[in-house]
């Protein structure tokens, strides 16, 4: 479907030339490049040249080069061209022309047709036409790849809520949370399984000394965090202590907390980052213990779990992630849970406050520095007309650097503790 030029002289956002011809641009067959040489009519080269001009801000020239492709028989080629034409029109303040191009892209049926529908929907939101935006988003949802449907479903849900369709909004939110419902928290289940297996082995090796309320066997003795042992070279205790528990009740309470919050954080940060964060939070509790209480031994996953609580609290307050109702309800209670657990930590005897506080501090720092990279946020759901996100995530290199920085700080803390004991 060719895209007609619209009348008027739209103002350019980029300072590029405005379109004054008022002619049907699809009638243009070939154009010289910027050096005055005839450009190849080969469609792929024309598309690449148009995209280059668009990226360079030469918007009128981009429209001229791309217009002949708007009616190309290959839907993939014409869809790409129409989406780019819509982007150029939008940047020229020709919103009407942009919508015409994006709608034409949606009708072409290429694999990127859903971007055309989504771009139309976003323009309708900007114009306050929410019912039309919902319809366009539904069309985008119908043809979008599976990875994009969760974010689109969330936008539909918010718009339905905004327009008073509460029942439909709730149903749409249920659709959107499918990613949470189907996500397999393999790392969390692995940690829980490891803790249960280690506890069972320690119980069998202890000859019955491990009870419901306390006690530890040879595995606890060999793996709990204890400053003199760490100073003697048994550095692994900084991590192994998080997989050991003193009694069945201790194990049950910690595993329940991990069951509640582990899958949420794992979904938000992904398997690898979650495992790194969990181990760093566990190490944070151990390092503070050997620094502040070098004569005290400690074991349990509660330091790491306090770290997860700290991450959940910061994420829910700072990064504004889009959550399903159940997850949102759980995270809304994190602040209260932290206050209660910190009160119990400092009120009851036999609880390692250093392990809890150390893990909490590390978790807060991680979440403060790094937003979740695996779920949508309010700042990231809206996209530019060309389909790119308007919210840039933290590059992988910087995320790795942040974790390495925290690990280095913990290593320095361990070194200081070892020097004190020595």
mmCIF file of C-alpha atoms in Angstrom:
data_model
loop_
_atom_site.group_PDB
_atom_site.id
_atom_site.type_symbol
_atom_site.label_atom_id
_atom_site.label_comp_id
_atom_site.label_asym_id
_atom_site.label_seq_id
_atom_site.Cartn_x
_atom_site.Cartn_y
_atom_site.Cartn_z
ATOM 1 C CA UNK A 1 0.000 0.000 0.000
ATOM 2 C CA UNK A 2 1.751 3.208 -1.123
ATOM 3 C CA UNK A 3 1.967 6.012 1.398
ATOM 4 C CA UNK A 4 0.669 9.357 0.106
ATOM 5 C CA UNK A 5 2.357 12.579 1.087
ATOM 6 C CA UNK A 6 0.167 14.646 3.343
ATOM 7 C CA UNK A 7 -0.396 18.366 2.771
ATOM 8 C CA UNK A 8 1.186 21.006 4.941
ATOM 9 C CA UNK A 9 4.681 21.940 5.930
ATOM 10 C CA UNK A 10 5.437 20.042 9.129
ATOM 11 C CA UNK A 11 8.048 21.426 11.444
ATOM 12 C CA UNK A 12 11.161 19.256 11.729
ATOM 13 C CA UNK A 13 12.357 18.108 15.128
ATOM 14 C CA UNK A 14 15.769 17.345 13.680
ATOM 15 C CA UNK A 15 16.254 20.468 11.592
ATOM 16 C CA UNK A 16 15.980 18.457 8.380
ATOM 17 C CA UNK A 17 14.297 19.763 5.229
ATOM 18 C CA UNK A 18 10.501 19.715 5.233
ATOM 19 C CA UNK A 19 8.452 18.143 2.446
ATOM 20 C CA UNK A 20 7.027 20.911 0.235
ATOM 21 C CA UNK A 21 6.147 18.947 -2.869
ATOM 22 C CA UNK A 22 2.798 17.488 -1.777
ATOM 23 C CA UNK A 23 3.333 14.738 -4.402
ATOM 24 C CA UNK A 24 2.860 11.017 -4.033
ATOM 25 C CA UNK A 25 6.331 9.913 -2.973
ATOM 26 C CA UNK A 26 5.753 6.351 -4.093
ATOM 27 C CA UNK A 27 5.939 7.571 -7.692
ATOM 28 C CA UNK A 28 9.655 8.267 -7.315
ATOM 29 C CA UNK A 29 11.712 5.438 -8.758
ATOM 30 C CA UNK A 30 15.366 6.291 -8.124
ATOM 31 C CA UNK A 31 17.441 8.975 -6.447
ATOM 32 C CA UNK A 32 21.082 9.941 -6.440
ATOM 33 C CA UNK A 33 23.099 9.404 -3.319
ATOM 34 C CA UNK A 34 24.739 12.283 -1.468
ATOM 35 C CA UNK A 35 27.646 12.231 -3.927
ATOM 36 C CA UNK A 36 25.363 12.760 -6.903
ATOM 37 C CA UNK A 37 25.787 9.229 -8.242
ATOM 38 C CA UNK A 38 22.765 7.119 -9.187
ATOM 39 C CA UNK A 39 21.874 4.756 -6.360
ATOM 40 C CA UNK A 40 21.166 1.117 -7.076
ATOM 41 C CA UNK A 41 17.512 0.216 -7.431
ATOM 42 C CA UNK A 42 18.171 -3.099 -5.728
ATOM 43 C CA UNK A 43 15.543 -3.137 -2.913
ATOM 44 C CA UNK A 44 17.789 -4.253 -0.072
ATOM 45 C CA UNK A 45 20.358 -1.577 -0.882
ATOM 46 C CA UNK A 46 17.590 1.021 -1.130
ATOM 47 C CA UNK A 47 16.259 -0.046 2.272
ATOM 48 C CA UNK A 48 19.722 0.135 3.808
ATOM 49 C CA UNK A 49 20.310 3.576 2.286
ATOM 50 C CA UNK A 50 16.984 4.833 3.579
ATOM 51 C CA UNK A 51 17.771 3.571 7.058
ATOM 52 C CA UNK A 52 21.184 5.225 6.910
ATOM 53 C CA UNK A 53 19.625 8.552 5.949
ATOM 54 C CA UNK A 54 17.080 8.162 8.737
ATOM 55 C CA UNK A 55 19.805 7.490 11.291
ATOM 56 C CA UNK A 56 21.746 10.485 9.991
ATOM 57 C CA UNK A 57 18.725 12.762 10.449
ATOM 58 C CA UNK A 58 18.185 13.451 6.736
ATOM 59 C CA UNK A 59 14.509 12.708 7.083
ATOM 60 C CA UNK A 60 13.082 14.011 3.799
ATOM 61 C CA UNK A 61 15.726 12.150 1.817
ATOM 62 C CA UNK A 62 15.005 8.978 3.787
ATOM 63 C CA UNK A 63 11.292 9.205 2.923
ATOM 64 C CA UNK A 64 12.105 9.780 -0.755
ATOM 65 C CA UNK A 65 14.416 6.767 -0.921
ATOM 66 C CA UNK A 66 12.087 4.453 0.979
ATOM 67 C CA UNK A 67 8.776 5.449 -0.606
ATOM 68 C CA UNK A 68 9.103 3.216 -3.704
ATOM 69 C CA UNK A 69 9.445 0.219 -1.393
ATOM 70 C CA UNK A 70 6.101 0.885 0.313
ATOM 71 C CA UNK A 71 4.300 -1.085 -2.394
ATOM 72 C CA UNK A 72 6.919 -3.775 -2.894
ATOM 73 C CA UNK A 73 5.400 -7.278 -3.284
ATOM 74 C CA UNK A 74 7.678 -8.696 -0.566
ATOM 75 C CA UNK A 75 5.790 -7.934 2.693
ATOM 76 C CA UNK A 76 8.978 -8.113 4.762
ATOM 77 C CA UNK A 77 10.637 -5.433 2.659
ATOM 78 C CA UNK A 78 7.632 -3.144 2.417
ATOM 79 C CA UNK A 79 6.879 -3.475 6.140
ATOM 80 C CA UNK A 80 10.422 -2.431 7.083
ATOM 81 C CA UNK A 81 10.233 0.498 4.688
ATOM 82 C CA UNK A 82 6.844 1.671 5.979
ATOM 83 C CA UNK A 83 7.946 1.501 9.603
ATOM 84 C CA UNK A 84 11.015 3.600 8.771
ATOM 85 C CA UNK A 85 8.874 6.068 6.783
ATOM 86 C CA UNK A 86 6.552 6.368 9.781
ATOM 87 C CA UNK A 87 9.508 7.083 12.041
ATOM 88 C CA UNK A 88 10.768 9.793 9.677
ATOM 89 C CA UNK A 89 7.294 11.348 9.408
ATOM 90 C CA UNK A 90 6.968 11.373 13.181
ATOM 91 C CA UNK A 91 10.339 13.048 13.616
ATOM 92 C CA UNK A 92 9.219 15.653 11.071
ATOM 93 C CA UNK A 93 6.226 16.422 13.327
ATOM 94 C CA UNK A 94 3.924 14.865 10.750
ATOM 95 C CA UNK A 95 2.079 12.614 13.192
ATOM 96 C CA UNK A 96 -0.766 12.050 10.736
ATOM 97 C CA UNK A 97 1.613 10.843 8.046
ATOM 98 C CA UNK A 98 3.403 8.658 10.576
ATOM 99 C CA UNK A 99 0.167 6.942 11.578
ATOM 100 C CA UNK A 100 -0.742 6.361 7.907
ATOM 101 C CA UNK A 101 2.627 4.668 7.316
ATOM 102 C CA UNK A 102 2.498 2.575 10.483
ATOM 103 C CA UNK A 103 -1.037 1.408 9.729
ATOM 104 C CA UNK A 104 0.053 0.460 6.236
ATOM 105 C CA UNK A 105 2.964 -1.506 7.760
ATOM 106 C CA UNK A 106 0.527 -3.363 10.025
ATOM 107 C CA UNK A 107 -1.652 -4.253 7.038
ATOM 108 C CA UNK A 108 1.264 -5.611 5.010
ATOM 109 C CA UNK A 109 1.556 -8.615 7.322
ATOM 110 C CA UNK A 110 5.334 -8.984 7.493
ATOM 111 C CA UNK A 111 7.042 -10.395 10.561
ATOM 112 C CA UNK A 112 7.446 -6.843 11.911
ATOM 113 C CA UNK A 113 3.854 -5.779 11.193
ATOM 114 C CA UNK A 114 3.210 -5.826 14.942
ATOM 115 C CA UNK A 115 5.667 -2.917 15.340
ATOM 116 C CA UNK A 116 3.426 -0.881 13.058
ATOM 117 C CA UNK A 117 0.384 -1.669 15.215
ATOM 118 C CA UNK A 118 2.294 -0.914 18.391
ATOM 119 C CA UNK A 119 3.560 2.388 16.999
ATOM 120 C CA UNK A 120 -0.002 3.379 16.090
ATOM 121 C CA UNK A 121 -1.112 2.475 19.615
ATOM 122 C CA UNK A 122 1.613 4.586 21.201
ATOM 123 C CA UNK A 123 0.676 7.566 19.040
ATOM 124 C CA UNK A 124 -2.970 7.143 20.041
ATOM 125 C CA UNK A 125 -1.876 7.220 23.701
ATOM 126 C CA UNK A 126 0.032 10.442 23.074
ATOM 127 C CA UNK A 127 -3.102 11.922 21.490
ATOM 128 C CA UNK A 128 -5.337 10.742 24.325
ATOM 129 C CA UNK A 129 -7.323 8.343 22.101
ATOM 130 C CA UNK A 130 -7.167 5.472 24.568
ATOM 131 C CA UNK A 131 -9.888 3.273 23.049
ATOM 132 C CA UNK A 132 -8.122 3.388 19.681
ATOM 133 C CA UNK A 133 -4.841 2.679 21.451
ATOM 134 C CA UNK A 134 -6.334 -0.439 23.068
ATOM 135 C CA UNK A 135 -7.547 -1.693 19.682
ATOM 136 C CA UNK A 136 -4.123 -1.128 18.100
ATOM 137 C CA UNK A 137 -2.334 -2.816 20.991
ATOM 138 C CA UNK A 138 -4.650 -5.817 20.672
ATOM 139 C CA UNK A 139 -3.708 -6.100 17.006
ATOM 140 C CA UNK A 140 -0.018 -5.872 17.949
ATOM 141 C CA UNK A 141 -0.527 -8.555 20.599
ATOM 142 C CA UNK A 142 -2.095 -10.850 18.000
ATOM 143 C CA UNK A 143 0.960 -10.820 15.726
ATOM 144 C CA UNK A 144 3.864 -10.034 18.097
ATOM 145 C CA UNK A 145 6.495 -12.667 18.946
ATOM 146 C CA UNK A 146 5.948 -14.410 22.318
ATOM 147 C CA UNK A 147 8.755 -12.491 24.011
ATOM 148 C CA UNK A 148 6.948 -9.179 23.385
ATOM 149 C CA UNK A 149 3.430 -10.191 24.360
ATOM 150 C CA UNK A 150 3.866 -9.856 28.104
ATOM 151 C CA UNK A 151 4.804 -6.168 27.870
ATOM 152 C CA UNK A 152 2.013 -5.484 25.359
ATOM 153 C CA UNK A 153 -0.520 -7.253 27.585
ATOM 154 C CA UNK A 154 0.555 -5.056 30.492
ATOM 155 C CA UNK A 155 -0.004 -1.904 28.435
ATOM 156 C CA UNK A 156 -3.461 -3.096 27.396
ATOM 157 C CA UNK A 157 -4.277 -3.832 31.034
ATOM 158 C CA UNK A 158 -3.217 -0.375 32.211
ATOM 159 C CA UNK A 159 -5.205 1.305 29.433
ATOM 160 C CA UNK A 160 -8.286 -0.783 30.227
ATOM 161 C CA UNK A 161 -7.979 0.251 33.849
ATOM 162 C CA UNK A 162 -7.567 3.886 32.835
ATOM 163 C CA UNK A 163 -10.730 3.746 30.696
ATOM 164 C CA UNK A 164 -12.842 2.163 33.440
ATOM 165 C CA UNK A 165 -12.895 -1.430 32.160
ATOM 166 C CA UNK A 166 -11.950 -2.893 35.534
ATOM 167 C CA UNK A 167 -13.037 -6.485 34.918
ATOM 168 C CA UNK A 168 -11.318 -6.639 31.523
ATOM 169 C CA UNK A 169 -8.259 -5.001 33.071
ATOM 170 C CA UNK A 170 -7.984 -7.691 35.738
ATOM 171 C CA UNK A 171 -8.323 -10.404 33.121
ATOM 172 C CA UNK A 172 -5.597 -8.763 31.033
ATOM 173 C CA UNK A 173 -3.273 -8.485 34.028
ATOM 174 C CA UNK A 174 -3.789 -12.211 34.566
ATOM 175 C CA UNK A 175 -2.635 -12.789 30.986
ATOM 176 C CA UNK A 176 0.355 -10.516 31.456
ATOM 177 C CA UNK A 177 1.578 -12.332 34.516
ATOM 178 C CA UNK A 178 1.909 -15.565 32.598
ATOM 179 C CA UNK A 179 5.659 -14.978 32.418
ATOM 180 C CA UNK A 180 5.824 -15.098 36.219
ATOM 181 C CA UNK A 181 3.543 -18.119 36.469
ATOM 182 C CA UNK A 182 5.537 -20.195 33.999
ATOM 183 C CA UNK A 183 9.028 -19.103 35.038
ATOM 184 C CA UNK A 184 11.075 -21.938 36.502
ATOM 185 C CA UNK A 185 13.229 -20.735 39.391
ATOM 186 C CA UNK A 186 15.814 -23.458 38.949
ATOM 187 C CA UNK A 187 18.461 -21.773 41.102
ATOM 188 C CA UNK A 188 16.078 -21.273 44.031
ATOM 189 C CA UNK A 189 14.905 -24.879 43.896
ATOM 190 C CA UNK A 190 18.509 -26.011 43.657
ATOM 191 C CA UNK A 191 19.514 -23.999 46.746
ATOM 192 C CA UNK A 192 16.550 -25.317 48.723
ATOM 193 C CA UNK A 193 17.368 -28.870 47.641
ATOM 194 C CA UNK A 194 21.021 -28.450 48.586
ATOM 195 C CA UNK A 195 20.155 -27.099 52.041
ATOM 196 C CA UNK A 196 17.711 -29.963 52.714
ATOM 197 C CA UNK A 197 20.181 -32.615 51.536
ATOM 198 C CA UNK A 198 23.034 -31.143 53.593
ATOM 199 C CA UNK A 199 20.791 -30.959 56.673
ATOM 200 C CA UNK A 200 19.676 -34.575 56.226
ATOM 201 C CA UNK A 201 23.287 -35.724 55.828
ATOM 202 C CA UNK A 202 24.370 -33.751 58.896
ATOM 203 C CA UNK A 203 21.479 -35.241 60.894
ATOM 204 C CA UNK A 204 22.492 -38.774 59.957
ATOM 205 C CA UNK A 205 26.177 -38.133 60.696
ATOM 206 C CA UNK A 206 25.423 -36.443 64.018
ATOM 207 C CA UNK A 207 24.052 -39.559 65.660
ATOM 208 C CA UNK A 208 20.907 -37.745 66.761
ATOM 209 C CA UNK A 209 22.458 -34.585 68.190
ATOM 210 C CA UNK A 210 20.506 -32.415 65.738
ATOM 211 C CA UNK A 211 17.002 -31.689 67.070
ATOM 212 C CA UNK A 212 13.961 -29.633 66.107
ATOM 213 C CA UNK A 213 15.230 -26.528 67.898
ATOM 214 C CA UNK A 214 18.970 -26.726 67.473
ATOM 215 C CA UNK A 215 22.188 -28.631 67.281
ATOM 216 C CA UNK A 216 24.685 -29.384 64.581
ATOM 217 C CA UNK A 217 26.695 -32.318 63.345
ATOM 218 C CA UNK A 218 30.102 -32.721 61.746
ATOM 219 C CA UNK A 219 29.090 -30.851 58.564
ATOM 220 C CA UNK A 220 28.136 -27.790 60.594
ATOM 221 C CA UNK A 221 31.435 -27.968 62.461
ATOM 222 C CA UNK A 222 33.341 -28.172 59.184
ATOM 223 C CA UNK A 223 31.411 -25.463 57.321
ATOM 224 C CA UNK A 224 30.092 -22.748 59.660
ATOM 225 C CA UNK A 225 31.702 -19.325 59.403
ATOM 226 C CA UNK A 226 34.234 -18.725 62.196
ATOM 227 C CA UNK A 227 36.951 -16.082 62.027
ATOM 228 C CA UNK A 228 39.893 -18.191 63.344
ATOM 229 C CA UNK A 229 39.053 -20.970 60.873
ATOM 230 C CA UNK A 230 38.851 -18.504 57.987
ATOM 231 C CA UNK A 231 42.170 -16.990 59.094
ATOM 232 C CA UNK A 232 43.658 -20.483 59.007
ATOM 233 C CA UNK A 233 42.852 -20.680 55.287
ATOM 234 C CA UNK A 234 39.369 -22.219 55.319
ATOM 235 C CA UNK A 235 37.912 -19.402 53.239
ATOM 236 C CA UNK A 236 35.126 -21.588 51.850
ATOM 237 C CA UNK A 237 33.304 -21.245 55.165
ATOM 238 C CA UNK A 238 32.203 -17.769 54.019
ATOM 239 C CA UNK A 239 29.913 -19.520 51.528
ATOM 240 C CA UNK A 240 29.285 -23.002 52.962
ATOM 241 C CA UNK A 241 27.805 -21.545 56.147
ATOM 242 C CA UNK A 242 24.779 -20.387 54.098
ATOM 243 C CA UNK A 243 23.883 -24.030 53.306
ATOM 244 C CA UNK A 244 24.031 -25.300 56.915
ATOM 245 C CA UNK A 245 21.305 -25.088 59.584
ATOM 246 C CA UNK A 246 21.086 -25.588 63.313
ATOM 247 C CA UNK A 247 17.939 -27.621 63.802
ATOM 248 C CA UNK A 248 14.854 -28.488 61.777
ATOM 249 C CA UNK A 249 12.966 -25.312 62.746
ATOM 250 C CA UNK A 250 15.895 -23.156 61.609
ATOM 251 C CA UNK A 251 15.908 -24.957 58.257
ATOM 252 C CA UNK A 252 12.122 -24.760 57.817
ATOM 253 C CA UNK A 253 11.879 -21.013 58.503
ATOM 254 C CA UNK A 254 14.738 -20.164 56.157
ATOM 255 C CA UNK A 255 13.506 -22.392 53.346
ATOM 256 C CA UNK A 256 10.018 -20.883 53.610
ATOM 257 C CA UNK A 257 11.446 -17.383 53.256
ATOM 258 C CA UNK A 258 13.554 -18.510 50.301
ATOM 259 C CA UNK A 259 10.491 -20.185 48.740
ATOM 260 C CA UNK A 260 8.532 -16.911 48.944
ATOM 261 C CA UNK A 261 11.110 -14.417 47.728
ATOM 262 C CA UNK A 262 13.705 -16.429 45.823
ATOM 263 C CA UNK A 263 11.596 -17.068 42.688
ATOM 264 C CA UNK A 264 10.561 -13.400 42.494
ATOM 265 C CA UNK A 265 14.131 -12.097 42.561
ATOM 266 C CA UNK A 266 15.307 -14.885 40.250
ATOM 267 C CA UNK A 267 12.634 -13.942 37.699
ATOM 268 C CA UNK A 268 13.604 -10.272 37.923
ATOM 269 C CA UNK A 269 17.364 -10.747 37.583
ATOM 270 C CA UNK A 270 17.677 -14.044 35.740
ATOM 271 C CA UNK A 271 19.297 -17.288 36.843
ATOM 272 C CA UNK A 272 22.941 -16.252 36.627
ATOM 273 C CA UNK A 273 22.669 -12.821 38.276
ATOM 274 C CA UNK A 274 20.396 -14.218 40.945
ATOM 275 C CA UNK A 275 22.922 -16.902 41.877
ATOM 276 C CA UNK A 276 25.715 -14.315 41.995
ATOM 277 C CA UNK A 277 23.585 -11.974 44.120
ATOM 278 C CA UNK A 278 22.589 -14.783 46.495
ATOM 279 C CA UNK A 279 26.200 -15.830 47.072
ATOM 280 C CA UNK A 280 27.320 -12.228 47.559
ATOM 281 C CA UNK A 281 24.550 -11.634 50.114
ATOM 282 C CA UNK A 282 25.549 -14.816 51.930
ATOM 283 C CA UNK A 283 29.176 -13.659 51.874
ATOM 284 C CA UNK A 284 28.118 -10.244 53.157
ATOM 285 C CA UNK A 285 26.647 -11.827 56.284
ATOM 286 C CA UNK A 286 29.726 -13.986 56.808
ATOM 287 C CA UNK A 287 32.186 -11.118 56.326
ATOM 288 C CA UNK A 288 30.398 -8.849 58.784
ATOM 289 C CA UNK A 289 30.341 -11.748 61.262
ATOM 290 C CA UNK A 290 34.097 -12.343 61.158
ATOM 291 C CA UNK A 291 34.688 -8.579 61.313
ATOM 292 C CA UNK A 292 32.292 -7.635 64.130
ATOM 293 C CA UNK A 293 32.036 -10.925 66.031
ATOM 294 C CA UNK A 294 35.261 -12.873 65.368
ATOM 295 C CA UNK A 295 34.727 -15.184 68.332
ATOM 296 C CA UNK A 296 31.266 -16.252 67.190
ATOM 297 C CA UNK A 297 30.402 -19.083 64.822
ATOM 298 C CA UNK A 298 27.363 -18.754 62.593
ATOM 299 C CA UNK A 299 25.454 -20.835 60.070
ATOM 300 C CA UNK A 300 22.246 -20.549 58.078
ATOM 301 C CA UNK A 301 20.799 -19.093 54.895
ATOM 302 C CA UNK A 302 19.140 -16.199 56.705
ATOM 303 C CA UNK A 303 21.905 -13.728 55.773
ATOM 304 C CA UNK A 304 21.363 -14.427 52.077
ATOM 305 C CA UNK A 305 17.578 -14.311 52.542
ATOM 306 C CA UNK A 306 17.844 -10.927 54.268
ATOM 307 C CA UNK A 307 19.792 -9.856 51.197
ATOM 308 C CA UNK A 308 16.913 -10.974 48.956
ATOM 309 C CA UNK A 309 14.486 -9.026 51.157
ATOM 310 C CA UNK A 310 16.691 -5.958 50.775
ATOM 311 C CA UNK A 311 16.744 -6.398 47.007
ATOM 312 C CA UNK A 312 12.968 -6.809 46.885
ATOM 313 C CA UNK A 313 12.432 -3.683 48.986
ATOM 314 C CA UNK A 314 14.677 -1.491 46.848
ATOM 315 C CA UNK A 315 13.336 -2.867 43.561
ATOM 316 C CA UNK A 316 9.723 -2.215 44.565
ATOM 317 C CA UNK A 317 10.473 1.356 45.694
ATOM 318 C CA UNK A 318 13.148 2.490 43.248
ATOM 319 C CA UNK A 319 12.796 0.689 39.917
ATOM 320 C CA UNK A 320 8.980 0.484 39.527
ATOM 321 C CA UNK A 321 8.780 -2.973 37.982
ATOM 322 C CA UNK A 322 5.484 -4.119 36.483
ATOM 323 C CA UNK A 323 4.215 -7.036 38.548
ATOM 324 C CA UNK A 324 1.230 -9.354 38.638
ATOM 325 C CA UNK A 325 -1.174 -9.034 41.554
ATOM 326 C CA UNK A 326 0.242 -11.881 43.636
ATOM 327 C CA UNK A 327 3.862 -10.746 43.267
ATOM 328 C CA UNK A 328 2.905 -7.138 43.940
ATOM 329 C CA UNK A 329 1.054 -8.198 47.091
ATOM 330 C CA UNK A 330 4.104 -10.099 48.352
ATOM 331 C CA UNK A 331 6.511 -7.229 47.644
ATOM 332 C CA UNK A 332 4.172 -4.723 49.279
ATOM 333 C CA UNK A 333 4.785 -6.527 52.583
ATOM 334 C CA UNK A 334 8.590 -6.500 52.354
ATOM 335 C CA UNK A 335 9.059 -3.323 54.383
ATOM 336 C CA UNK A 336 6.923 -4.644 57.241
ATOM 337 C CA UNK A 337 8.673 -8.022 57.158
ATOM 338 C CA UNK A 338 12.068 -6.344 57.323
ATOM 339 C CA UNK A 339 11.093 -4.276 60.358
ATOM 340 C CA UNK A 340 9.672 -7.306 62.179
ATOM 341 C CA UNK A 341 12.644 -9.519 61.388
ATOM 342 C CA UNK A 342 15.183 -6.875 62.358
ATOM 343 C CA UNK A 343 13.332 -6.378 65.646
ATOM 344 C CA UNK A 344 13.476 -10.117 66.321
ATOM 345 C CA UNK A 345 17.122 -10.232 65.269
ATOM 346 C CA UNK A 346 18.148 -7.721 67.941
ATOM 347 C CA UNK A 347 15.647 -8.937 70.567
ATOM 348 C CA UNK A 348 16.176 -12.698 70.690
ATOM 349 C CA UNK A 349 19.265 -14.442 71.949
ATOM 350 C CA UNK A 350 21.190 -16.810 69.725
ATOM 351 C CA UNK A 351 20.520 -14.950 66.478
ATOM 352 C CA UNK A 352 23.483 -13.632 64.489
ATOM 353 C CA UNK A 353 22.643 -9.987 63.874
ATOM 354 C CA UNK A 354 25.862 -9.637 61.893
ATOM 355 C CA UNK A 355 24.772 -12.312 59.417
ATOM 356 C CA UNK A 356 21.370 -10.683 58.909
ATOM 357 C CA UNK A 357 22.586 -7.103 58.626
ATOM 358 C CA UNK A 358 25.567 -7.985 56.436
ATOM 359 C CA UNK A 359 23.376 -9.838 53.939
ATOM 360 C CA UNK A 360 20.773 -7.061 53.995
ATOM 361 C CA UNK A 361 23.322 -4.346 53.236
ATOM 362 C CA UNK A 362 24.755 -6.254 50.267
ATOM 363 C CA UNK A 363 21.274 -6.912 48.854
ATOM 364 C CA UNK A 364 20.307 -3.246 49.150
ATOM 365 C CA UNK A 365 23.511 -2.156 47.395
ATOM 366 C CA UNK A 366 23.016 -4.632 44.536
ATOM 367 C CA UNK A 367 19.436 -3.575 43.876
ATOM 368 C CA UNK A 368 20.292 0.110 44.223
ATOM 369 C CA UNK A 369 23.048 -0.128 41.623
ATOM 370 C CA UNK A 370 21.343 -2.561 39.225
ATOM 371 C CA UNK A 371 17.728 -2.528 38.098
ATOM 372 C CA UNK A 372 16.194 -5.912 37.213
ATOM 373 C CA UNK A 373 17.039 -6.787 33.635
ATOM 374 C CA UNK A 374 14.497 -9.546 33.017
ATOM 375 C CA UNK A 375 11.142 -7.833 33.672
ATOM 376 C CA UNK A 376 9.376 -4.756 32.360
ATOM 377 C CA UNK A 377 9.458 -1.458 34.244
ATOM 378 C CA UNK A 378 7.209 1.571 33.923
ATOM 379 C CA UNK A 379 10.072 3.441 32.289
ATOM 380 C CA UNK A 380 10.798 0.663 29.817
ATOM 381 C CA UNK A 381 7.388 -0.364 28.474
ATOM 382 C CA UNK A 382 7.034 2.645 26.158
ATOM 383 C CA UNK A 383 9.049 2.592 22.984
ATOM 384 C CA UNK A 384 10.164 5.046 20.350
ATOM 385 C CA UNK A 385 8.355 4.979 16.991
ATOM 386 C CA UNK A 386 11.116 2.843 15.483
ATOM 387 C CA UNK A 387 10.460 0.129 18.062
ATOM 388 C CA UNK A 388 13.490 0.758 20.258
ATOM 389 C CA UNK A 389 13.083 1.029 23.995
ATOM 390 C CA UNK A 390 13.050 4.537 25.432
ATOM 391 C CA UNK A 391 14.672 3.209 28.604
ATOM 392 C CA UNK A 392 18.185 1.866 28.167
ATOM 393 C CA UNK A 393 19.213 -1.032 30.368
ATOM 394 C CA UNK A 394 22.566 -1.282 32.072
ATOM 395 C CA UNK A 395 25.158 -2.857 29.723
ATOM 396 C CA UNK A 396 26.343 -6.352 30.607
ATOM 397 C CA UNK A 397 29.884 -5.096 31.197
ATOM 398 C CA UNK A 398 28.758 -2.527 33.762
ATOM 399 C CA UNK A 399 26.540 -5.064 35.503
ATOM 400 C CA UNK A 400 29.469 -7.461 35.778
ATOM 401 C CA UNK A 401 31.672 -4.621 37.034
ATOM 402 C CA UNK A 402 29.155 -3.805 39.778
ATOM 403 C CA UNK A 403 29.141 -7.394 41.033
ATOM 404 C CA UNK A 404 32.925 -7.556 40.876
ATOM 405 C CA UNK A 405 33.165 -4.313 42.844
ATOM 406 C CA UNK A 406 30.943 -5.711 45.610
ATOM 407 C CA UNK A 407 32.967 -8.938 45.633
ATOM 408 C CA UNK A 408 36.188 -6.920 45.910
ATOM 409 C CA UNK A 409 34.830 -4.975 48.895
ATOM 410 C CA UNK A 410 33.896 -8.240 50.607
ATOM 411 C CA UNK A 411 37.362 -9.645 49.845
ATOM 412 C CA UNK A 412 38.963 -6.594 51.468
ATOM 413 C CA UNK A 413 36.691 -7.040 54.499
ATOM 414 C CA UNK A 414 37.776 -10.670 54.786
ATOM 415 C CA UNK A 415 41.431 -9.668 54.561
ATOM 416 C CA UNK A 416 40.990 -7.089 57.335
ATOM 417 C CA UNK A 417 39.245 -9.672 59.539
ATOM 418 C CA UNK A 418 42.009 -12.199 58.972
ATOM 419 C CA UNK A 419 44.661 -9.607 59.897
ATOM 420 C CA UNK A 420 42.820 -8.836 63.144
ATOM 421 C CA UNK A 421 42.612 -12.500 64.122
ATOM 422 C CA UNK A 422 46.236 -13.084 63.169
#
